[in-house]
Short mmCIF file of N, CA and C in Angstrom, two decimals:
data_model
loop_
_atom_site.label_atom_id
_atom_site.label_comp_id
_atom_site.label_asym_id
_atom_site.label_seq_id
_atom_site.Cartn_x
_atom_site.Cartn_y
_atom_site.Cartn_z
N MET Y 283 9.18 83.04 72.87
CA MET Y 283 9.37 82.57 71.46
C MET Y 283 10.41 81.39 71.48
N SER Y 284 11.58 81.59 72.44
CA SER Y 284 12.63 80.54 72.40
C SER Y 284 11.89 79.27 72.63
N GLU Y 285 10.76 79.15 73.40
CA GLU Y 285 10.20 77.92 73.87
C GLU Y 285 9.49 77.27 72.67
N THR Y 286 9.06 78.20 71.70
CA THR Y 286 8.25 77.65 70.46
C THR Y 286 9.43 77.11 69.60
N ILE Y 287 10.48 77.70 69.45
CA ILE Y 287 11.44 77.15 68.56
C ILE Y 287 12.10 76.02 69.13
N LEU Y 288 12.17 75.99 70.52
CA LEU Y 288 12.74 74.77 71.30
C LEU Y 288 11.69 73.60 70.99
N LEU Y 289 10.40 73.85 71.09
CA LEU Y 289 9.38 72.80 70.90
C LEU Y 289 9.48 72.34 69.59
N GLU Y 290 9.69 73.27 68.48
CA GLU Y 290 9.58 72.93 67.17
C GLU Y 290 10.83 72.01 66.95
N LEU Y 291 11.99 72.43 67.44
CA LEU Y 291 13.09 71.72 67.41
C LEU Y 291 12.92 70.36 68.06
N VAL Y 292 12.52 70.24 69.16
CA VAL Y 292 12.25 69.00 69.65
C VAL Y 292 11.28 68.04 68.78
N ASN Y 293 10.20 68.67 68.35
CA ASN Y 293 9.40 67.87 67.47
C ASN Y 293 10.11 67.43 66.10
N SER Y 294 10.97 68.38 65.59
CA SER Y 294 11.63 67.88 64.38
C SER Y 294 12.56 66.82 64.77
N ILE Y 295 13.15 67.09 65.93
CA ILE Y 295 14.11 65.84 66.20
C ILE Y 295 13.38 64.56 66.50
N LYS Y 296 12.22 64.68 66.97
CA LYS Y 296 11.43 63.34 67.35
C LYS Y 296 11.00 62.75 65.82
N LYS Y 297 10.53 63.59 64.90
CA LYS Y 297 10.22 63.20 63.73
C LYS Y 297 11.32 62.58 62.95
N LEU Y 298 12.62 63.34 63.00
CA LEU Y 298 13.79 62.78 62.42
C LEU Y 298 14.10 61.44 63.02
N ASP Y 299 13.78 61.30 64.41
CA ASP Y 299 14.32 60.02 65.09
C ASP Y 299 13.29 58.99 64.72
N GLU Y 300 12.03 59.31 64.50
CA GLU Y 300 11.10 58.25 63.96
C GLU Y 300 11.46 57.83 62.52
N LYS Y 301 11.96 58.79 61.64
CA LYS Y 301 12.26 58.44 60.40
C LYS Y 301 13.53 57.54 60.26
N MET Y 302 14.24 58.04 61.18
CA MET Y 302 15.65 57.00 61.16
C MET Y 302 15.27 55.74 61.83
N ASP Y 303 14.41 55.54 62.80
CA ASP Y 303 14.00 54.13 63.24
C ASP Y 303 13.53 53.47 62.05
N GLN Y 304 12.41 54.14 61.44
CA GLN Y 304 11.96 53.53 60.30
C GLN Y 304 12.90 52.91 59.18
N GLY Y 305 13.85 53.90 59.10
CA GLY Y 305 15.04 53.55 57.99
C GLY Y 305 15.82 52.50 58.50
N PHE Y 306 16.09 52.44 59.79
CA PHE Y 306 16.84 51.33 60.48
C PHE Y 306 15.97 49.92 60.15
N ARG Y 307 14.80 50.04 60.43
CA ARG Y 307 13.97 48.76 60.29
C ARG Y 307 13.97 48.20 58.91
N GLU Y 308 13.79 49.05 58.00
CA GLU Y 308 13.86 48.82 56.62
C GLU Y 308 15.19 48.24 56.18
N VAL Y 309 16.40 48.92 56.71
CA VAL Y 309 17.53 48.41 56.29
C VAL Y 309 17.72 46.80 57.06
N ARG Y 310 17.29 46.81 58.11
CA ARG Y 310 17.38 45.50 58.99
C ARG Y 310 16.62 44.27 58.08
N ALA Y 311 15.23 44.85 57.61
CA ALA Y 311 14.38 43.74 56.93
C ALA Y 311 15.25 43.58 55.56
N GLU Y 312 15.74 44.50 54.91
CA GLU Y 312 16.24 44.30 53.72
C GLU Y 312 17.75 43.55 53.77
N MET Y 313 18.33 43.71 55.00
CA MET Y 313 19.74 42.81 55.12
C MET Y 313 19.17 41.36 55.52
N LYS Y 314 18.07 41.23 56.27
CA LYS Y 314 17.64 39.78 56.50
C LYS Y 314 17.41 39.14 55.31
N ALA Y 315 16.71 39.84 54.27
CA ALA Y 315 16.33 39.37 53.02
C ALA Y 315 17.52 38.99 52.22
N MET Y 316 18.40 39.75 52.30
CA MET Y 316 19.83 39.51 51.64
C MET Y 316 20.46 38.48 52.13
N LYS Y 317 20.38 38.21 53.49
CA LYS Y 317 21.12 36.98 54.13
C LYS Y 317 20.45 35.78 53.69
N GLN Y 318 19.18 35.85 53.52
CA GLN Y 318 18.26 34.64 53.12
C GLN Y 318 18.70 34.11 51.54
N GLU Y 319 18.86 35.46 50.74
CA GLU Y 319 19.17 35.10 49.47
C GLU Y 319 20.63 34.60 49.30
N MET Y 320 21.58 35.13 50.04
CA MET Y 320 22.90 34.64 50.15
C MET Y 320 22.90 33.47 50.36
N ALA Y 321 22.32 32.83 51.47
CA ALA Y 321 22.20 31.34 51.78
C ALA Y 321 21.58 30.66 50.84
N GLY Y 322 20.72 31.02 50.06
CA GLY Y 322 20.04 30.33 48.67
C GLY Y 322 21.23 30.19 47.65
N LEU Y 323 21.93 31.52 47.39
CA LEU Y 323 22.93 31.39 46.56
C LEU Y 323 24.19 30.38 46.87
N GLN Y 324 24.44 30.46 48.18
CA GLN Y 324 25.54 29.53 48.62
C GLN Y 324 25.09 28.16 48.31
N THR Y 325 23.93 27.73 48.58
CA THR Y 325 23.31 26.47 48.39
C THR Y 325 23.60 26.05 46.99
N ALA Y 326 23.10 27.02 45.94
CA ALA Y 326 23.18 26.88 44.61
C ALA Y 326 24.62 26.64 44.03
N VAL Y 327 25.62 27.50 44.80
CA VAL Y 327 26.79 27.40 44.38
C VAL Y 327 27.64 26.26 44.67
N HIS Y 328 27.26 25.57 45.90
CA HIS Y 328 27.64 24.29 46.33
C HIS Y 328 27.08 23.10 45.31
N SER Y 329 25.86 23.22 45.03
CA SER Y 329 25.36 22.31 43.98
C SER Y 329 26.13 22.33 42.63
N LEU Y 330 26.27 23.69 42.32
CA LEU Y 330 27.13 23.69 41.00
C LEU Y 330 28.37 23.05 41.01
N THR Y 331 29.06 23.39 42.19
CA THR Y 331 30.40 22.89 42.49
C THR Y 331 30.31 21.38 42.32
N ASP Y 332 29.46 20.71 42.99
CA ASP Y 332 29.28 19.37 42.85
C ASP Y 332 29.12 18.69 41.41
N ARG Y 333 28.16 19.47 40.75
CA ARG Y 333 27.98 19.11 39.36
C ARG Y 333 29.26 19.31 38.36
N VAL Y 334 29.96 20.38 38.64
CA VAL Y 334 31.24 20.56 37.88
C VAL Y 334 32.30 19.46 38.17
N THR Y 335 32.37 19.03 39.55
CA THR Y 335 33.05 17.85 39.71
C THR Y 335 32.76 16.78 39.29
N ASN Y 336 31.45 16.43 39.16
CA ASN Y 336 30.91 15.36 38.48
C ASN Y 336 31.28 15.19 37.12
N LEU Y 337 31.12 16.33 36.35
CA LEU Y 337 31.32 16.38 35.02
C LEU Y 337 32.77 16.33 34.62
N GLU Y 338 33.61 16.92 35.55
CA GLU Y 338 35.14 16.66 35.37
C GLU Y 338 35.47 15.28 35.48
N THR Y 339 34.81 14.42 36.37
CA THR Y 339 35.05 13.01 36.40
C THR Y 339 34.69 12.29 35.18
N GLN Y 340 33.44 12.73 34.62
CA GLN Y 340 32.93 12.15 33.47
C GLN Y 340 33.84 12.38 32.29
N MET Y 341 34.24 13.48 32.24
CA MET Y 341 35.08 13.90 31.14
C MET Y 341 36.58 13.14 31.18
N SER Y 342 37.03 12.92 32.35
CA SER Y 342 38.35 12.24 32.54
C SER Y 342 37.92 10.73 32.04
N THR Y 343 36.96 10.18 32.33
CA THR Y 343 36.64 8.82 32.00
C THR Y 343 36.49 8.87 30.48
N ALA Y 344 35.74 9.96 30.04
CA ALA Y 344 35.43 9.99 28.47
C ALA Y 344 36.79 10.02 27.71
N ASN Y 345 37.84 10.87 28.18
CA ASN Y 345 39.01 10.94 27.59
C ASN Y 345 39.74 9.63 27.65
N GLN Y 346 39.73 8.87 28.77
CA GLN Y 346 40.33 7.46 28.89
C GLN Y 346 39.66 6.69 27.77
N ASN Y 347 38.38 6.62 27.59
CA ASN Y 347 37.68 5.81 26.69
C ASN Y 347 38.12 6.33 25.27
N ILE Y 348 38.30 7.55 25.14
CA ILE Y 348 38.65 8.09 23.75
C ILE Y 348 40.13 7.37 23.34
N LEU Y 349 41.04 7.58 24.34
CA LEU Y 349 42.35 6.94 24.17
C LEU Y 349 42.38 5.46 23.75
N THR Y 350 41.47 4.59 24.45
CA THR Y 350 41.24 3.30 24.37
C THR Y 350 40.80 3.00 22.94
N LEU Y 351 39.69 3.89 22.57
CA LEU Y 351 39.29 3.75 21.15
C LEU Y 351 40.19 4.07 19.86
N GLN Y 352 41.00 5.04 20.41
CA GLN Y 352 42.00 5.47 19.40
C GLN Y 352 42.99 4.22 19.30
N ILE Y 353 43.43 3.62 20.44
CA ILE Y 353 44.55 2.40 20.32
C ILE Y 353 43.56 1.14 19.44
N ASP Y 354 42.38 1.08 19.73
CA ASP Y 354 41.63 0.02 19.18
C ASP Y 354 41.58 0.36 17.64
N LEU Y 355 41.30 1.66 17.31
CA LEU Y 355 41.19 2.01 15.81
C LEU Y 355 42.38 1.76 15.13
N LEU Y 356 43.50 2.00 15.64
CA LEU Y 356 44.79 1.82 14.91
C LEU Y 356 44.86 0.33 14.55
N GLY Y 357 44.55 -0.55 15.50
CA GLY Y 357 44.60 -1.94 15.25
C GLY Y 357 43.56 -2.54 14.15
N ALA Y 358 42.50 -1.70 13.84
CA ALA Y 358 41.52 -2.19 13.04
C ALA Y 358 41.54 -1.79 11.59
N LYS Y 359 42.47 -0.97 11.25
CA LYS Y 359 42.55 -0.40 9.81
C LYS Y 359 42.27 -1.55 8.85
N GLY Y 360 42.99 -2.69 9.01
CA GLY Y 360 42.64 -3.71 8.00
C GLY Y 360 41.33 -4.24 8.04
N PRO Y 361 40.54 -4.53 9.16
CA PRO Y 361 39.37 -4.83 8.95
C PRO Y 361 38.21 -3.88 8.32
N ILE Y 362 38.80 -2.49 8.76
CA ILE Y 362 38.00 -1.49 8.20
C ILE Y 362 37.88 -1.45 6.66
N GLU Y 363 39.05 -1.61 6.15
CA GLU Y 363 39.16 -1.78 4.47
C GLU Y 363 38.24 -2.75 3.98
N GLU Y 364 38.22 -3.91 4.63
CA GLU Y 364 37.37 -5.13 4.25
C GLU Y 364 35.81 -4.61 4.47
N LEU Y 365 35.54 -4.00 5.47
CA LEU Y 365 34.26 -3.55 5.57
C LEU Y 365 33.85 -2.59 4.53
N ARG Y 366 34.79 -1.61 4.10
CA ARG Y 366 34.46 -0.73 3.04
C ARG Y 366 34.02 -1.52 1.74
N THR Y 367 34.92 -2.36 1.59
CA THR Y 367 34.62 -3.23 0.33
C THR Y 367 33.16 -3.87 0.44
N LYS Y 368 33.02 -4.48 1.51
CA LYS Y 368 31.79 -5.15 1.52
C LYS Y 368 30.62 -4.12 1.49
N ASN Y 369 30.76 -3.01 2.05
CA ASN Y 369 29.86 -2.07 2.03
C ASN Y 369 29.57 -1.51 0.67
N ARG Y 370 30.57 -1.26 -0.15
CA ARG Y 370 30.33 -0.99 -1.62
C ARG Y 370 29.49 -2.04 -2.17
N GLU Y 371 29.92 -3.42 -2.02
CA GLU Y 371 29.04 -4.43 -2.71
C GLU Y 371 27.74 -4.45 -2.29
N HIS Y 372 27.51 -4.30 -0.89
CA HIS Y 372 25.92 -4.21 -0.34
C HIS Y 372 25.34 -2.90 -0.87
N SER Y 373 25.97 -1.91 -1.15
CA SER Y 373 25.35 -0.69 -1.67
C SER Y 373 25.08 -0.87 -3.12
N GLU Y 374 25.71 -1.61 -3.85
CA GLU Y 374 25.28 -1.94 -5.23
C GLU Y 374 24.01 -2.87 -5.21
N GLU Y 375 23.98 -3.82 -4.45
CA GLU Y 375 22.99 -4.83 -4.27
C GLU Y 375 21.71 -3.97 -3.78
N PHE Y 376 21.89 -3.09 -2.88
CA PHE Y 376 20.94 -2.19 -2.36
C PHE Y 376 20.04 -1.36 -3.50
N HIS Y 377 21.15 -0.86 -4.39
CA HIS Y 377 20.56 -0.07 -5.47
C HIS Y 377 19.71 -0.88 -6.32
N LYS Y 378 20.20 -1.99 -6.58
CA LYS Y 378 19.40 -2.97 -7.52
C LYS Y 378 18.04 -3.32 -6.76
N ILE Y 379 17.98 -3.55 -5.66
CA ILE Y 379 16.75 -3.98 -4.88
C ILE Y 379 16.00 -2.68 -4.91
N HIS Y 380 16.61 -1.55 -4.84
CA HIS Y 380 15.62 -0.43 -4.71
C HIS Y 380 15.04 -0.07 -5.94
N ARG Y 381 15.85 -0.31 -7.07
CA ARG Y 381 15.03 -0.14 -8.45
C ARG Y 381 13.95 -1.11 -8.75
N ARG Y 382 14.23 -2.54 -8.37
CA ARG Y 382 13.08 -3.31 -8.30
C ARG Y 382 11.96 -2.80 -7.55
N LEU Y 383 12.22 -2.49 -6.41
CA LEU Y 383 10.99 -1.84 -5.50
C LEU Y 383 10.19 -0.83 -6.14
N ASP Y 384 10.96 0.05 -6.82
CA ASP Y 384 10.47 1.35 -7.56
C ASP Y 384 9.38 0.69 -8.73
N ALA Y 385 9.93 -0.40 -9.37
CA ALA Y 385 9.24 -1.08 -10.53
C ALA Y 385 7.92 -1.65 -9.88
N ILE Y 386 8.05 -2.37 -8.73
CA ILE Y 386 6.84 -3.09 -8.03
C ILE Y 386 6.01 -2.04 -7.50
N SER Y 387 6.43 -0.73 -6.98
CA SER Y 387 5.62 0.23 -6.44
C SER Y 387 4.80 0.76 -7.69
N LYS Y 388 5.43 1.17 -8.83
CA LYS Y 388 4.73 1.49 -9.93
C LYS Y 388 3.68 0.62 -10.46
N GLN Y 389 3.92 -0.73 -10.52
CA GLN Y 389 2.94 -1.83 -10.74
C GLN Y 389 1.90 -1.76 -9.79
N THR Y 390 2.18 -1.72 -8.54
CA THR Y 390 1.11 -1.49 -7.50
C THR Y 390 0.11 -0.52 -7.60
N ALA Y 391 0.74 0.72 -7.95
CA ALA Y 391 -0.04 1.95 -8.16
C ALA Y 391 -1.01 1.78 -9.45
N TYR Y 392 -0.65 1.01 -10.50
CA TYR Y 392 -1.31 0.73 -11.52
C TYR Y 392 -2.42 -0.20 -11.22
N LEU Y 393 -2.16 -1.22 -10.37
CA LEU Y 393 -3.03 -2.31 -9.85
C LEU Y 393 -4.21 -1.66 -9.21
N VAL Y 394 -3.77 -0.71 -8.12
CA VAL Y 394 -4.69 0.05 -7.42
C VAL Y 394 -5.66 0.81 -8.30
N GLU Y 395 -5.11 1.42 -9.36
CA GLU Y 395 -5.99 2.27 -10.10
C GLU Y 395 -6.91 1.32 -10.91
N GLN Y 396 -6.37 0.19 -11.34
CA GLN Y 396 -7.33 -0.78 -12.09
C GLN Y 396 -8.39 -1.19 -11.04
N HIS Y 397 -8.11 -1.45 -9.78
CA HIS Y 397 -9.00 -1.94 -8.84
C HIS Y 397 -10.03 -1.12 -8.58
N ALA Y 398 -9.62 0.30 -8.48
CA ALA Y 398 -10.66 1.33 -8.23
C ALA Y 398 -11.63 1.43 -9.44
N PHE Y 399 -11.16 1.41 -10.60
CA PHE Y 399 -12.03 1.46 -11.75
C PHE Y 399 -12.70 0.16 -11.99
N THR Y 400 -12.34 -1.00 -11.52
CA THR Y 400 -13.18 -2.27 -11.69
C THR Y 400 -14.31 -2.29 -10.41
N LYS Y 401 -14.01 -1.70 -9.32
CA LYS Y 401 -14.74 -1.53 -8.33
C LYS Y 401 -16.03 -0.51 -8.68
N LYS Y 402 -15.61 0.47 -9.35
CA LYS Y 402 -16.78 1.47 -9.87
C LYS Y 402 -17.55 0.87 -10.71
N TYR Y 403 -16.93 0.15 -11.76
CA TYR Y 403 -17.56 -0.54 -12.87
C TYR Y 403 -18.65 -1.46 -12.21
N HIS Y 404 -18.10 -2.35 -11.24
CA HIS Y 404 -18.82 -3.37 -10.62
C HIS Y 404 -19.96 -2.84 -9.78
N LYS Y 405 -19.90 -1.65 -9.19
CA LYS Y 405 -20.94 -0.97 -8.44
C LYS Y 405 -22.10 -0.54 -9.51
N LYS Y 406 -21.56 -0.21 -10.75
CA LYS Y 406 -22.45 0.24 -11.79
C LYS Y 406 -23.28 -0.99 -12.35
N VAL Y 407 -22.56 -2.04 -12.40
CA VAL Y 407 -23.33 -3.40 -12.72
C VAL Y 407 -24.32 -3.69 -11.78
N ILE Y 408 -23.94 -3.46 -10.56
CA ILE Y 408 -24.97 -3.90 -9.61
C ILE Y 408 -26.20 -2.99 -9.53
N GLU Y 409 -25.84 -1.77 -9.71
CA GLU Y 409 -27.17 -0.70 -9.78
C GLU Y 409 -27.85 -1.08 -11.07
N HIS Y 410 -27.35 -1.54 -12.07
CA HIS Y 410 -28.07 -1.85 -13.39
C HIS Y 410 -28.92 -3.08 -13.27
N ASP Y 411 -28.16 -3.98 -12.60
CA ASP Y 411 -28.84 -5.26 -12.23
C ASP Y 411 -30.05 -5.11 -11.39
N MET Y 412 -29.97 -4.17 -10.34
CA MET Y 412 -31.25 -3.85 -9.34
C MET Y 412 -32.21 -3.15 -10.29
N ASP Y 413 -31.67 -2.28 -11.25
CA ASP Y 413 -32.87 -1.51 -12.01
C ASP Y 413 -33.57 -2.66 -12.83
N ILE Y 414 -32.75 -3.57 -13.43
CA ILE Y 414 -33.60 -4.67 -14.24
C ILE Y 414 -34.51 -5.48 -13.23
N LYS Y 415 -33.96 -5.79 -12.15
CA LYS Y 415 -34.90 -6.40 -11.14
C LYS Y 415 -36.14 -5.73 -10.87
N MET Y 416 -35.96 -4.39 -10.63
CA MET Y 416 -37.13 -3.55 -10.33
C MET Y 416 -38.16 -3.48 -11.44
N MET Y 417 -37.46 -3.49 -12.73
CA MET Y 417 -38.43 -3.41 -13.85
C MET Y 417 -39.29 -4.74 -13.90
N LYS Y 418 -38.67 -5.89 -13.69
CA LYS Y 418 -39.23 -7.18 -13.70
C LYS Y 418 -40.31 -7.19 -12.88
N VAL Y 419 -40.01 -6.70 -11.68
CA VAL Y 419 -41.20 -6.59 -10.39
C VAL Y 419 -42.22 -5.77 -11.07
N TRP Y 420 -41.95 -4.51 -11.53
CA TRP Y 420 -42.98 -3.54 -11.95
C TRP Y 420 -43.82 -4.12 -13.08
N ILE Y 421 -43.12 -4.83 -14.17
CA ILE Y 421 -43.70 -5.46 -15.28
C ILE Y 421 -44.67 -6.51 -14.68
N THR Y 422 -44.34 -7.29 -13.86
CA THR Y 422 -45.18 -8.53 -13.36
C THR Y 422 -46.26 -7.98 -12.55
N CYS Y 423 -46.15 -6.82 -11.96
CA CYS Y 423 -47.28 -6.30 -11.11
C CYS Y 423 -48.40 -5.73 -12.02
#
């Protein structure tokens, strides 16, 4: 009986050993996949770091450009007022032209309407003329 127990114990130990080996293989495979994933993440981090550095450089250049523009703007206040005055004048002219264009647009719409009516009337005249010609042919026959 003790031999059976020993055999069962040995079999159990073998099964447990096989399960442990299988578990180790799975863990190793998972670790290998994680290492590959980590390498991909490191590459992505390096890429992002490069992009951040590039953006920081661009921001620094943009800030310098903004400062230059602010200095230029301080010197341009007089010309800006002149431009605003001219803009008001041009705006008034624009509104006058816009009103004229509206009037022309209305006239054009009326002319298009008249053209459509004339075209329709002309078509009826041609049809009537064809009817008369057909009657003449019919009468002469």
